[in-house]
Every structure is written in structure tokens, then in C-alpha cells.
């Protein structure tokens, strides 16, 4: 495969998308397992 600037930009874009959606999914997963605090 010919490594061009466009190919590197595409790989970088896909990596950033995976990182963003992985971070959002991790935040939702951590928030779903949090124990609710009772307010008296």
C-alpha cells in the first residue's frame, strides 16, 4: 500500500473516531455502574 498523506490522514481520523466513541462508551459504562447516593 502506498503511504500517502491522505492515507495517513484517513487512518488518523478513524483512530480519533474510535478514541472518541470509546471514551463516550467508557463514560456511559462507568456512570451506569455508579451506586446512587440517597438524599435524606
PDB file of N, CA and C in Angstrom:
ATOM      1  N   UNK A   1       0.853  -1.183   0.000  1.00  0.00           N
ATOM      2  CA  UNK A   1       0.000   0.000   0.000  1.00  0.00           C
ATOM      3  C   UNK A   1       0.894   1.240   0.000  1.00  0.00           C
ATOM      4  N   UNK A   2       0.558   2.161  -0.847  1.00  0.00           N
ATOM      5  CA  UNK A   2       1.314   3.401  -0.945  1.00  0.00           C
ATOM      6  C   UNK A   2       0.906   4.333   0.192  1.00  0.00           C
ATOM      7  N   UNK A   3       1.870   4.679   1.042  1.00  0.00           N
ATOM      8  CA  UNK A   3       1.573   5.560   2.172  1.00  0.00           C
ATOM      9  C   UNK A   3       1.622   7.006   1.683  1.00  0.00           C
ATOM     10  N   UNK A   4       0.489   7.617   1.640  1.00  0.00           N
ATOM     11  CA  UNK A   4       0.365   8.998   1.193  1.00  0.00           C
ATOM     12  C   UNK A   4      -0.153   9.836   2.358  1.00  0.00           C
ATOM     13  N   UNK A   5      -0.152  11.122   2.212  1.00  0.00           N
ATOM     14  CA  UNK A   5      -0.664  11.997   3.264  1.00  0.00           C
ATOM     15  C   UNK A   5      -2.151  11.756   3.501  1.00  0.00           C
ATOM     16  N   UNK A   6      -2.868  11.478   2.419  1.00  0.00           N
ATOM     17  CA  UNK A   6      -4.309  11.239   2.538  1.00  0.00           C
ATOM     18  C   UNK A   6      -4.566   9.942   3.300  1.00  0.00           C
ATOM     19  N   UNK A   7      -3.753   8.921   3.066  1.00  0.00           N
ATOM     20  CA  UNK A   7      -3.908   7.652   3.771  1.00  0.00           C
ATOM     21  C   UNK A   7      -3.635   7.847   5.262  1.00  0.00           C
ATOM     22  N   UNK A   8      -2.567   8.568   5.588  1.00  0.00           N
ATOM     23  CA  UNK A   8      -2.267   8.829   6.999  1.00  0.00           C
ATOM     24  C   UNK A   8      -3.360   9.665   7.658  1.00  0.00           C
ATOM     25  N   UNK A   9      -3.898  10.639   6.941  1.00  0.00           N
ATOM     26  CA  UNK A   9      -4.987  11.454   7.486  1.00  0.00           C
ATOM     27  C   UNK A   9      -6.237  10.605   7.716  1.00  0.00           C
ATOM     28  N   UNK A  10      -6.517   9.682   6.817  1.00  0.00           N
ATOM     29  CA  UNK A  10      -7.680   8.802   6.984  1.00  0.00           C
ATOM     30  C   UNK A  10      -7.510   7.868   8.166  1.00  0.00           C
ATOM     31  N   UNK A  11      -6.312   7.296   8.317  1.00  0.00           N
ATOM     32  CA  UNK A  11      -6.053   6.411   9.457  1.00  0.00           C
ATOM     33  C   UNK A  11      -6.148   7.197  10.766  1.00  0.00           C
ATOM     34  N   UNK A  12      -5.615   8.415  10.767  1.00  0.00           N
ATOM     35  CA  UNK A  12      -5.709   9.261  11.954  1.00  0.00           C
ATOM     36  C   UNK A  12      -7.142   9.620  12.297  1.00  0.00           C
ATOM     37  N   UNK A  13      -7.949   9.904  11.280  1.00  0.00           N
ATOM     38  CA  UNK A  13      -9.348  10.241  11.511  1.00  0.00           C
ATOM     39  C   UNK A  13     -10.107   9.060  12.109  1.00  0.00           C
ATOM     40  N   UNK A  14      -9.874   7.875  11.559  1.00  0.00           N
ATOM     41  CA  UNK A  14     -10.534   6.676  12.084  1.00  0.00           C
ATOM     42  C   UNK A  14     -10.077   6.397  13.518  1.00  0.00           C
ATOM     43  N   UNK A  15      -8.786   6.584  13.803  1.00  0.00           N
ATOM     44  CA  UNK A  15      -8.286   6.369  15.163  1.00  0.00           C
ATOM     45  C   UNK A  15      -8.905   7.368  16.140  1.00  0.00           C
ATOM     46  N   UNK A  16      -9.047   8.608  15.720  1.00  0.00           N
ATOM     47  CA  UNK A  16      -9.677   9.609  16.596  1.00  0.00           C
ATOM     48  C   UNK A  16     -11.157   9.299  16.822  1.00  0.00           C
ATOM     49  N   UNK A  17     -11.846   8.789  15.802  1.00  0.00           N
ATOM     50  CA  UNK A  17     -13.252   8.425  15.974  1.00  0.00           C
ATOM     51  C   UNK A  17     -13.398   7.269  16.954  1.00  0.00           C
ATOM     52  N   UNK A  18     -12.516   6.249  16.820  1.00  0.00           N
ATOM     53  CA  UNK A  18     -12.552   5.135  17.758  1.00  0.00           C
ATOM     54  C   UNK A  18     -12.256   5.608  19.179  1.00  0.00           C
ATOM     55  N   UNK A  19     -11.296   6.496  19.337  1.00  0.00           N
ATOM     56  CA  UNK A  19     -10.946   7.004  20.664  1.00  0.00           C
ATOM     57  C   UNK A  19     -12.107   7.798  21.264  1.00  0.00           C
ATOM     58  N   UNK A  20     -12.766   8.617  20.456  1.00  0.00           N
ATOM     59  CA  UNK A  20     -13.883   9.424  20.950  1.00  0.00           C
ATOM     60  C   UNK A  20     -15.059   8.546  21.382  1.00  0.00           C
ATOM     61  N   UNK A  21     -15.482   7.630  20.497  1.00  0.00           N
ATOM     62  CA  UNK A  21     -16.623   6.781  20.832  1.00  0.00           C
ATOM     63  C   UNK A  21     -16.278   5.794  21.942  1.00  0.00           C
ATOM     64  N   UNK A  22     -15.018   5.355  22.009  1.00  0.00           N
ATOM     65  CA  UNK A  22     -14.593   4.512  23.119  1.00  0.00           C
ATOM     66  C   UNK A  22     -14.648   5.258  24.434  1.00  0.00           C
ATOM     67  N   UNK A  23     -14.245   6.511  24.433  1.00  0.00           N
ATOM     68  CA  UNK A  23     -14.318   7.332  25.642  1.00  0.00           C
ATOM     69  C   UNK A  23     -15.743   7.591  26.082  1.00  0.00           C
ATOM     70  N   UNK A  24     -16.612   7.868  25.124  1.00  0.00           N
ATOM     71  CA  UNK A  24     -18.029   8.076  25.460  1.00  0.00           C
ATOM     72  C   UNK A  24     -18.641   6.789  26.007  1.00  0.00           C
ATOM     73  N   UNK A  25     -18.327   5.658  25.377  1.00  0.00           N
ATOM     74  CA  UNK A  25     -18.844   4.373  25.860  1.00  0.00           C
ATOM     75  C   UNK A  25     -18.323   4.026  27.243  1.00  0.00           C
ATOM     76  N   UNK A  26     -17.034   4.333  27.493  1.00  0.00           N
ATOM     77  CA  UNK A  26     -16.456   4.075  28.816  1.00  0.00           C
ATOM     78  C   UNK A  26     -17.119   4.945  29.872  1.00  0.00           C
ATOM     79  N   UNK A  27     -17.396   6.219  29.547  1.00  0.00           N
ATOM     80  CA  UNK A  27     -18.076   7.111  30.486  1.00  0.00           C
ATOM     81  C   UNK A  27     -19.483   6.616  30.795  1.00  0.00           C
ATOM     82  N   UNK A  28     -20.209   6.160  29.779  1.00  0.00           N
ATOM     83  CA  UNK A  28     -21.570   5.645  29.998  1.00  0.00           C
ATOM     84  C   UNK A  28     -21.509   4.375  30.839  1.00  0.00           C
ATOM     85  N   UNK A  29     -20.533   3.497  30.568  1.00  0.00           N
ATOM     86  CA  UNK A  29     -20.390   2.254  31.331  1.00  0.00           C
ATOM     87  C   UNK A  29     -20.072   2.543  32.795  1.00  0.00           C
ATOM     88  N   UNK A  30     -19.163   3.487  33.046  1.00  0.00           N
ATOM     89  CA  UNK A  30     -18.813   3.825  34.431  1.00  0.00           C
ATOM     90  C   UNK A  30     -19.998   4.492  35.131  1.00  0.00           C
ATOM     91  N   UNK A  31     -20.749   5.321  34.420  1.00  0.00           N
ATOM     92  CA  UNK A  31     -21.875   6.028  35.021  1.00  0.00           C
ATOM     93  C   UNK A  31     -23.019   5.070  35.323  1.00  0.00           C
ATOM     94  N   UNK A  32     -23.187   4.030  34.528  1.00  0.00           N
ATOM     95  CA  UNK A  32     -24.280   3.081  34.741  1.00  0.00           C
ATOM     96  C   UNK A  32     -24.022   2.212  35.971  1.00  0.00           C
ATOM     97  N   UNK A  33     -22.746   1.985  36.320  1.00  0.00           N
ATOM     98  CA  UNK A  33     -22.426   1.129  37.456  1.00  0.00           C
ATOM     99  C   UNK A  33     -22.236   1.910  38.759  1.00  0.00           C
ATOM    100  N   UNK A  34     -22.481   3.216  38.728  1.00  0.00           N
ATOM    101  CA  UNK A  34     -22.296   4.017  39.923  1.00  0.00           C
ATOM    102  C   UNK A  34     -23.448   3.772  40.897  1.00  0.00           C
ATOM    103  N   UNK A  35     -23.136   3.707  42.194  1.00  0.00           N
ATOM    104  CA  UNK A  35     -24.155   3.495  43.214  1.00  0.00           C
ATOM    105  C   UNK A  35     -24.821   4.839  43.506  1.00  0.00           C
ATOM    106  N   UNK A  36     -26.148   4.898  43.402  1.00  0.00           N
ATOM    107  CA  UNK A  36     -26.814   6.188  43.649  1.00  0.00           C
ATOM    108  C   UNK A  36     -26.702   6.600  45.112  1.00  0.00           C
ATOM    109  N   UNK A  37     -26.530   7.900  45.338  1.00  0.00           N
ATOM    110  CA  UNK A  37     -26.428   8.443  46.693  1.00  0.00           C
ATOM    111  C   UNK A  37     -27.813   8.902  47.117  1.00  0.00           C
ATOM    112  N   UNK A  38     -28.248   8.420  48.303  1.00  0.00           N
ATOM    113  CA  UNK A  38     -29.580   8.776  48.792  1.00  0.00           C
ATOM    114  C   UNK A  38     -29.530  10.147  49.452  1.00  0.00           C
ATOM    115  N   UNK A  39     -30.420  11.020  49.045  1.00  0.00           N
ATOM    116  CA  UNK A  39     -30.517  12.353  49.656  1.00  0.00           C
ATOM    117  C   UNK A  39     -31.649  12.332  50.671  1.00  0.00           C
ATOM    118  N   UNK A  40     -31.284  12.506  51.935  1.00  0.00           N
ATOM    119  CA  UNK A  40     -32.297  12.479  53.010  1.00  0.00           C
ATOM    120  C   UNK A  40     -32.792  13.869  53.307  1.00  0.00           C
TER     121      UNK A  40
END
